[in-house]
mmCIF file of C-alpha atoms and ligand atoms in Angstrom:
data_model
loop_
_atom_site.group_PDB
_atom_site.id
_atom_site.type_symbol
_atom_site.label_atom_id
_atom_site.label_comp_id
_atom_site.label_asym_id
_atom_site.label_seq_id
_atom_site.Cartn_x
_atom_site.Cartn_y
_atom_site.Cartn_z
ATOM 1 C CA MET A 1331 50.101 87.152 -19.633
ATOM 2 C CA LEU A 1332 48.155 85.144 -21.880
ATOM 3 C CA GLU A 1333 49.289 81.438 -21.764
ATOM 4 C CA LEU A 1334 48.467 79.253 -24.305
ATOM 5 C CA VAL A 1335 48.837 75.113 -22.729
ATOM 6 C CA PRO A 1336 47.747 72.141 -24.393
ATOM 7 C CA ILE A 1337 44.800 70.680 -22.645
ATOM 8 C CA THR A 1338 45.944 66.987 -24.113
ATOM 9 C CA ASP A 1339 48.219 65.347 -27.052
ATOM 10 C CA GLY A 1340 44.786 65.119 -29.269
ATOM 11 C CA ILE A 1341 42.851 68.282 -28.760
ATOM 12 C CA GLY A 1342 42.308 71.346 -27.195
ATOM 13 C CA THR A 1343 44.253 74.750 -25.652
ATOM 14 C CA GLU A 1344 43.954 76.354 -21.997
ATOM 15 C CA VAL A 1345 44.297 79.602 -22.273
ATOM 16 C CA ARG A 1346 45.246 81.326 -19.455
ATOM 17 C CA GLY A 1347 45.664 84.878 -18.019
ATOM 18 C CA ILE A 1348 42.699 86.579 -19.574
ATOM 19 C CA ASP A 1349 39.251 87.662 -18.440
ATOM 20 C CA VAL A 1350 36.988 87.285 -20.890
ATOM 21 C CA SER A 1351 34.910 90.134 -20.148
ATOM 22 C CA GLY A 1352 37.202 92.732 -20.124
ATOM 23 C CA PRO A 1353 39.313 93.995 -23.133
ATOM 24 C CA ILE A 1354 41.659 91.876 -25.243
ATOM 25 C CA SER A 1355 43.874 93.156 -27.666
ATOM 26 C CA ASP A 1356 44.010 92.472 -31.379
ATOM 27 C CA ARG A 1357 47.551 90.234 -31.033
ATOM 28 C CA GLU A 1358 46.305 88.267 -28.238
ATOM 29 C CA PHE A 1359 42.853 87.442 -29.958
ATOM 30 C CA ASP A 1360 44.791 86.640 -32.934
ATOM 31 C CA ARG A 1361 46.535 84.238 -31.483
ATOM 32 C CA ILE A 1362 43.735 82.828 -29.501
ATOM 33 C CA HIS A 1363 41.723 82.474 -32.862
ATOM 34 C CA GLN A 1364 44.711 80.793 -34.245
ATOM 35 C CA ALA A 1365 44.920 78.209 -30.944
ATOM 36 C CA TRP A 1366 40.959 77.883 -31.416
ATOM 37 C CA ILE A 1367 41.633 76.837 -35.275
ATOM 38 C CA ASP A 1368 44.548 74.519 -34.615
ATOM 39 C CA THR A 1369 43.298 72.369 -31.651
ATOM 40 C CA THR A 1370 39.555 72.799 -32.269
ATOM 41 C CA ILE A 1371 38.863 73.554 -28.499
ATOM 42 C CA LEU A 1372 39.309 76.313 -26.217
ATOM 43 C CA LEU A 1373 39.799 76.238 -22.432
ATOM 44 C CA PHE A 1374 38.789 79.449 -19.911
ATOM 45 C CA ARG A 1375 38.714 78.728 -16.418
ATOM 46 C CA GLY A 1376 37.425 81.255 -13.930
ATOM 47 C CA GLN A 1377 35.581 83.350 -15.980
ATOM 48 C CA GLU A 1378 32.828 85.980 -14.615
ATOM 49 C CA MET A 1379 30.764 87.451 -17.260
ATOM 50 C CA THR A 1380 26.853 88.406 -17.675
ATOM 51 C CA PRO A 1381 25.227 87.435 -20.675
ATOM 52 C CA ALA A 1382 25.579 90.356 -22.614
ATOM 53 C CA GLN A 1383 29.658 90.010 -22.005
ATOM 54 C CA HIS A 1384 29.252 86.172 -23.265
ATOM 55 C CA ILE A 1385 27.539 87.460 -26.631
ATOM 56 C CA ALA A 1386 30.370 90.325 -26.853
ATOM 57 C CA PHE A 1387 33.180 88.065 -26.173
ATOM 58 C CA THR A 1388 31.345 85.174 -28.820
ATOM 59 C CA ARG A 1389 30.990 88.233 -31.114
ATOM 60 C CA ARG A 1390 34.989 88.298 -31.445
ATOM 61 C CA PHE A 1391 34.630 84.657 -33.333
ATOM 62 C CA GLY A 1392 31.865 85.638 -35.846
ATOM 63 C CA GLU A 1393 28.482 86.376 -36.061
ATOM 64 C CA VAL A 1394 26.002 85.363 -32.885
ATOM 65 C CA TYR A 1395 22.938 83.796 -33.776
ATOM 66 C CA ALA A 1396 20.079 82.224 -31.764
ATOM 67 C CA TYR A 1397 19.531 79.250 -34.252
ATOM 68 C CA THR A 1398 17.470 77.027 -32.055
ATOM 69 C CA ARG A 1399 14.910 79.690 -31.462
ATOM 70 C CA SER A 1400 12.938 78.007 -28.402
ATOM 71 C CA GLN A 1401 10.887 78.210 -25.119
ATOM 72 C CA PHE A 1402 14.736 77.917 -23.999
ATOM 73 C CA ASN A 1403 16.332 80.595 -25.099
ATOM 74 C CA HIS A 1404 17.621 83.187 -22.889
ATOM 75 C CA ASP A 1405 14.120 86.075 -21.794
ATOM 76 C CA GLU A 1406 16.419 89.136 -22.472
ATOM 77 C CA HIS A 1407 19.596 87.773 -24.745
ATOM 78 C CA PRO A 1408 17.885 85.401 -27.142
ATOM 79 C CA GLU A 1409 21.114 84.845 -27.871
ATOM 80 C CA ILE A 1410 21.803 82.267 -25.360
ATOM 81 C CA LEU A 1411 20.475 79.318 -25.385
ATOM 82 C CA ILE A 1412 19.641 77.477 -21.530
ATOM 83 C CA LEU A 1413 20.850 74.133 -20.767
ATOM 84 C CA SER A 1414 19.324 73.013 -17.663
ATOM 85 C CA ASN A 1415 17.623 70.715 -15.575
ATOM 86 C CA ILE A 1416 15.955 73.689 -13.497
ATOM 87 C CA THR A 1417 12.592 74.649 -13.048
ATOM 88 C CA ARG A 1418 11.068 77.928 -12.469
ATOM 89 C CA ASP A 1419 7.293 78.016 -11.720
ATOM 90 C CA GLY A 1420 7.203 74.180 -12.385
ATOM 91 C CA LYS A 1421 8.391 74.468 -16.089
ATOM 92 C CA PRO A 1422 11.732 74.021 -17.302
ATOM 93 C CA ILE A 1423 14.211 76.995 -17.370
ATOM 94 C CA GLY A 1424 16.068 74.932 -20.434
ATOM 95 C CA SER A 1425 16.478 71.927 -22.290
ATOM 96 C CA ALA A 1426 17.965 69.341 -19.859
ATOM 97 C CA TYR A 1427 18.832 66.307 -21.726
ATOM 98 C CA SER A 1428 20.357 68.022 -25.485
ATOM 99 C CA GLY A 1429 23.530 66.702 -26.780
ATOM 100 C CA ARG A 1430 23.702 63.422 -24.930
ATOM 101 C CA VAL A 1431 24.963 61.358 -28.450
ATOM 102 C CA TRP A 1432 28.272 62.487 -30.000
ATOM 103 C CA HIS A 1433 27.459 65.262 -32.694
ATOM 104 C CA SER A 1434 28.300 68.610 -34.080
ATOM 105 C CA ASP A 1435 25.853 71.200 -33.956
ATOM 106 C CA GLY A 1436 23.594 71.414 -36.450
ATOM 107 C CA ALA A 1437 24.722 68.637 -38.969
ATOM 108 C CA TYR A 1438 21.476 68.740 -40.360
ATOM 109 C CA LEU A 1439 21.698 72.408 -41.629
ATOM 110 C CA THR A 1440 22.708 72.941 -44.660
ATOM 111 C CA ASP A 1441 24.886 75.733 -43.659
ATOM 112 C CA PRO A 1442 25.579 74.310 -39.819
ATOM 113 C CA PRO A 1443 26.931 76.706 -37.265
ATOM 114 C CA VAL A 1444 31.130 77.092 -37.103
ATOM 115 C CA GLY A 1445 31.296 76.985 -33.437
ATOM 116 C CA SER A 1446 29.535 77.520 -29.712
ATOM 117 C CA MET A 1447 30.684 78.634 -26.470
ATOM 118 C CA LEU A 1448 29.308 77.019 -23.432
ATOM 119 C CA TYR A 1449 29.897 78.389 -20.216
ATOM 120 C CA ALA A 1450 29.323 76.736 -16.676
ATOM 121 C CA ARG A 1451 27.054 78.840 -14.077
ATOM 122 C CA GLU A 1452 25.981 76.169 -12.030
ATOM 123 C CA VAL A 1453 27.728 72.433 -12.266
ATOM 124 C CA PRO A 1454 26.708 69.372 -10.353
ATOM 125 C CA PRO A 1455 29.400 67.734 -8.083
ATOM 126 C CA GLU A 1456 29.750 64.846 -10.224
ATOM 127 C CA GLY A 1457 28.839 63.856 -13.474
ATOM 128 C CA GLY A 1458 27.172 66.466 -16.322
ATOM 129 C CA ASP A 1459 30.887 65.954 -18.246
ATOM 130 C CA THR A 1460 31.139 67.211 -21.714
ATOM 131 C CA TRP A 1461 33.648 65.051 -23.995
ATOM 132 C CA TYR A 1462 35.080 66.595 -27.146
ATOM 133 C CA GLY A 1463 36.661 64.800 -29.866
ATOM 134 C CA ASN A 1464 39.067 66.733 -32.887
ATOM 135 C CA MET A 1465 38.204 65.238 -35.970
ATOM 136 C CA TYR A 1466 41.404 66.732 -37.831
ATOM 137 C CA ALA A 1467 43.381 63.934 -35.708
ATOM 138 C CA ALA A 1468 40.788 61.384 -36.602
ATOM 139 C CA TYR A 1469 41.178 61.907 -40.264
ATOM 140 C CA ASP A 1470 44.976 62.324 -40.103
ATOM 141 C CA ALA A 1471 45.070 58.909 -38.652
ATOM 142 C CA LEU A 1472 42.898 56.329 -40.723
ATOM 143 C CA PRO A 1473 44.880 54.089 -43.048
ATOM 144 C CA PRO A 1474 45.533 55.432 -46.364
ATOM 145 C CA SER A 1475 43.106 52.560 -47.600
ATOM 146 C CA VAL A 1476 40.070 54.176 -45.913
ATOM 147 C CA LYS A 1477 41.205 58.027 -47.060
ATOM 148 C CA GLU A 1478 41.107 56.887 -50.456
ATOM 149 C CA ARG A 1479 37.583 55.094 -49.772
ATOM 150 C CA ILE A 1480 35.651 58.080 -48.528
ATOM 151 C CA GLU A 1481 37.480 60.852 -49.995
ATOM 152 C CA ASP A 1482 34.776 61.600 -52.674
ATOM 153 C CA LEU A 1483 31.840 60.242 -50.564
ATOM 154 C CA LYS A 1484 28.994 62.568 -48.955
ATOM 155 C CA VAL A 1485 26.559 61.766 -45.851
ATOM 156 C CA VAL A 1486 23.308 62.419 -45.991
ATOM 157 C CA ILE A 1487 21.742 63.337 -42.818
ATOM 158 C CA SER A 1488 18.346 63.381 -41.971
ATOM 159 C CA ARG A 1489 16.612 66.133 -39.378
ATOM 160 C CA VAL A 1490 13.612 64.253 -38.634
ATOM 161 C CA ARG A 1491 15.556 61.405 -38.128
ATOM 162 C CA SER A 1492 18.093 62.372 -35.472
ATOM 163 C CA ARG A 1493 15.763 64.572 -33.843
ATOM 164 C CA PRO A 1494 15.048 61.857 -30.800
ATOM 165 C CA TYR A 1495 18.464 61.237 -30.857
ATOM 166 C CA ASN A 1496 19.868 65.069 -30.428
ATOM 167 C CA TYR A 1497 16.822 66.502 -28.311
ATOM 168 C CA PRO A 1498 15.415 63.295 -26.210
ATOM 169 C CA ASP A 1499 13.361 65.321 -24.455
ATOM 170 C CA ARG A 1500 11.974 67.245 -27.093
ATOM 171 C CA PRO A 1501 8.593 66.713 -28.777
ATOM 172 C CA ALA A 1502 8.717 64.152 -32.084
ATOM 173 C CA PRO A 1503 8.737 66.353 -35.005
ATOM 174 C CA THR A 1504 5.115 67.493 -35.935
ATOM 175 C CA ALA A 1505 4.012 67.007 -39.691
ATOM 176 C CA ARG A 1506 4.553 70.531 -40.503
ATOM 177 C CA GLU A 1507 8.759 70.189 -38.996
ATOM 178 C CA ARG A 1508 8.516 66.844 -41.255
ATOM 179 C CA ALA A 1509 7.544 68.808 -44.644
ATOM 180 C CA GLU A 1510 10.477 71.589 -43.261
ATOM 181 C CA TRP A 1511 13.282 69.684 -42.664
ATOM 182 C CA PRO A 1512 14.537 68.244 -45.982
ATOM 183 C CA ASP A 1513 17.629 66.014 -45.954
ATOM 184 C CA VAL A 1514 21.072 67.512 -46.038
ATOM 185 C CA THR A 1515 24.280 66.202 -47.811
ATOM 186 C CA HIS A 1516 27.764 67.407 -46.520
ATOM 187 C CA PRO A 1517 30.958 66.139 -47.379
ATOM 188 C CA LEU A 1518 32.330 63.291 -45.754
ATOM 189 C CA VAL A 1519 35.653 64.745 -45.701
ATOM 190 C CA ARG A 1520 35.553 68.326 -45.496
ATOM 191 C CA VAL A 1521 37.975 70.654 -46.146
ATOM 192 C CA HIS A 1522 38.381 73.465 -43.045
ATOM 193 C CA GLU A 1523 38.067 77.124 -44.692
ATOM 194 C CA GLU A 1524 39.915 78.734 -42.102
ATOM 195 C CA SER A 1525 42.790 76.193 -41.470
ATOM 196 C CA GLY A 1526 42.680 73.896 -45.403
ATOM 197 C CA ARG A 1527 43.018 70.834 -43.107
ATOM 198 C CA LYS A 1528 40.908 68.006 -44.100
ATOM 199 C CA VAL A 1529 38.663 66.678 -41.618
ATOM 200 C CA LEU A 1530 36.129 63.728 -41.403
ATOM 201 C CA TYR A 1531 32.822 64.655 -40.645
ATOM 202 C CA ALA A 1532 31.086 61.470 -39.543
ATOM 203 C CA GLY A 1533 30.359 62.764 -36.153
ATOM 204 C CA GLY A 1534 27.228 61.696 -34.422
ATOM 205 C CA ASN A 1535 25.508 58.503 -33.001
ATOM 206 C CA VAL A 1536 22.806 59.449 -35.331
ATOM 207 C CA PRO A 1537 21.684 57.007 -38.496
ATOM 208 C CA TRP A 1538 23.267 59.004 -40.841
ATOM 209 C CA ARG A 1539 24.138 57.141 -44.425
ATOM 210 C CA ILE A 1540 26.141 57.467 -47.451
ATOM 211 C CA GLU A 1541 24.947 59.507 -50.283
ATOM 212 C CA GLY A 1542 23.498 56.602 -52.888
ATOM 213 C CA MET A 1543 23.329 53.889 -49.985
ATOM 214 C CA SER A 1544 20.564 53.038 -47.541
ATOM 215 C CA GLU A 1545 21.522 53.324 -43.834
ATOM 216 C CA ASP A 1546 22.203 49.781 -43.395
ATOM 217 C CA GLU A 1547 24.276 49.355 -46.260
ATOM 218 C CA SER A 1548 26.363 52.584 -45.276
ATOM 219 C CA ALA A 1549 26.108 51.482 -41.492
ATOM 220 C CA PRO A 1550 29.469 49.320 -41.339
ATOM 221 C CA LEU A 1551 31.538 52.385 -42.533
ATOM 222 C CA ILE A 1552 29.655 54.803 -40.655
ATOM 223 C CA THR A 1553 30.101 53.068 -37.669
ATOM 224 C CA PHE A 1554 33.230 52.482 -38.146
ATOM 225 C CA LEU A 1555 34.708 55.603 -38.611
ATOM 226 C CA GLN A 1556 32.267 57.081 -35.520
ATOM 227 C CA GLU A 1557 34.097 54.340 -33.580
ATOM 228 C CA PHE A 1558 37.726 55.093 -34.980
ATOM 229 C CA SER A 1559 37.490 59.065 -34.062
ATOM 230 C CA ILE A 1560 36.135 58.880 -30.161
ATOM 231 C CA GLN A 1561 39.507 56.907 -29.254
ATOM 232 C CA PRO A 1562 41.000 58.337 -26.428
ATOM 233 C CA ARG A 1563 43.883 59.622 -27.973
ATOM 234 C CA PHE A 1564 41.437 62.118 -30.018
ATOM 235 C CA THR A 1565 38.952 62.873 -27.311
ATOM 236 C CA TYR A 1566 38.741 64.767 -23.943
ATOM 237 C CA ARG A 1567 36.383 64.808 -21.151
ATOM 238 C CA HIS A 1568 36.038 67.816 -19.484
ATOM 239 C CA GLN A 1569 34.765 68.035 -16.139
ATOM 240 C CA TRP A 1570 32.813 71.300 -15.481
ATOM 241 C CA GLN A 1571 33.761 73.818 -12.950
ATOM 242 C CA ALA A 1572 31.833 76.332 -12.337
ATOM 243 C CA GLY A 1573 32.978 79.699 -14.480
ATOM 244 C CA ASP A 1574 34.405 77.567 -17.254
ATOM 245 C CA ILE A 1575 34.183 78.217 -21.090
ATOM 246 C CA VAL A 1576 34.672 75.870 -23.904
ATOM 247 C CA LEU A 1577 34.634 77.170 -26.957
ATOM 248 C CA TRP A 1578 34.482 74.573 -30.011
ATOM 249 C CA ASP A 1579 35.050 74.478 -33.083
ATOM 250 C CA ASN A 1580 32.263 73.078 -34.615
ATOM 251 C CA ARG A 1581 33.445 72.529 -38.093
ATOM 252 C CA SER A 1582 36.586 69.989 -36.628
ATOM 253 C CA ALA A 1583 35.545 69.407 -33.418
ATOM 254 C CA MET A 1584 32.443 66.834 -32.107
ATOM 255 C CA HIS A 1585 30.990 66.569 -28.679
ATOM 256 C CA ARG A 1586 28.715 64.504 -26.366
ATOM 257 C CA ALA A 1587 27.217 65.869 -23.060
ATOM 258 C CA THR A 1588 27.139 63.090 -20.133
ATOM 259 C CA SER A 1589 24.545 62.309 -17.484
ATOM 260 C CA TYR A 1590 24.177 63.449 -13.874
ATOM 261 C CA ASP A 1591 21.755 63.242 -11.172
ATOM 262 C CA HIS A 1592 18.963 65.605 -12.197
ATOM 263 C CA VAL A 1593 17.374 65.387 -9.006
ATOM 264 C CA LYS A 1594 20.238 65.727 -6.274
ATOM 265 C CA HIS A 1595 21.974 68.192 -8.418
ATOM 266 C CA ARG A 1596 21.251 71.414 -10.663
ATOM 267 C CA ARG A 1597 22.962 72.254 -14.102
ATOM 268 C CA LEU A 1598 23.056 75.616 -15.367
ATOM 269 C CA MET A 1599 24.878 76.106 -18.414
ATOM 270 C CA HIS A 1600 24.545 79.210 -21.000
ATOM 271 C CA ARG A 1601 25.263 78.574 -24.589
ATOM 272 C CA THR A 1602 25.739 81.118 -27.859
ATOM 273 C CA THR A 1603 26.627 79.942 -31.378
ATOM 274 C CA ILE A 1604 28.375 81.343 -34.197
ATOM 275 C CA SER A 1605 26.783 81.495 -37.008
ATOM 276 C CA GLY A 1606 28.142 79.715 -40.159
ATOM 277 C CA GLY A 1607 27.898 82.701 -42.453
ATOM 278 C CA ARG A 1608 26.545 81.369 -45.278
ATOM 279 C CA SER A 1609 23.137 81.578 -45.495
HETATM 280 C C1 SIN B 661 25.961 70.803 -26.456
HETATM 281 O O1 SIN B 661 25.732 69.410 -27.146
HETATM 282 O O2 SIN B 661 26.004 71.549 -26.840
HETATM 283 C C2 SIN B 661 25.201 70.336 -24.488
HETATM 284 C C3 SIN B 661 26.595 69.959 -24.223
HETATM 285 C C4 SIN B 661 26.302 70.101 -22.645
HETATM 286 O O3 SIN B 661 25.679 70.515 -22.107
HETATM 287 O O4 SIN B 661 27.544 69.513 -21.820
#
């Protein structure tokens, strides 16, 4: 029987009593979906799914797309991005160091993805955890004077500047990429289109700036908001077991991968991404 259990007081729901590779009724799905919108991340443990089932399950939540088209997309299912330190014939099969700073996926895009579903296939015995932060809760807890100050501000995000933070194992942007990647602007306080709730969009230890200010002028406010939002009461560190799935709502959650011993251990994660759907 479907059971929805809070992960912590501040964030997340563990979904029990469901096999995501099998049929899920609309009624069950509606409850699961609502828990996702309300609590920002969902955890499903002990799941076995093929890449095709992973894609099919993701599709229940929205349009799936391969926004990070790269050599690390699954050969037969390019909708799946492989995050791994494993090599085959001397070549990495996945991106090994992605996401080790707090971030919201695709913040550097005009239409960032609405969510991502990460499936653990092989995990190290220690390390390789993922942190999640609830940005609704962070916004709600801000002092009223700060809320008032940031209400109409916008953040400017540079894909070129954030590349080495988000993907330290990828080459620096080429001249062509630099030319093709304009900076994008998002409201610092966004209204979540499904919940209607306000949510702080200041995620990421990457050099964001406030529109109309330099990076240096923006730093005190951005740093305050970023540090405020990763307090223990808003965050959860997930220690993976093989078979775990975490689905995060990219509009209301930040996340951050952590390190592990790449020489001694293997980590193999499959990730699908849910399109923002506006472009
Ligand atoms: C990500 O940012 O999608 C990667 C998370 C992880 O590998 O733990």
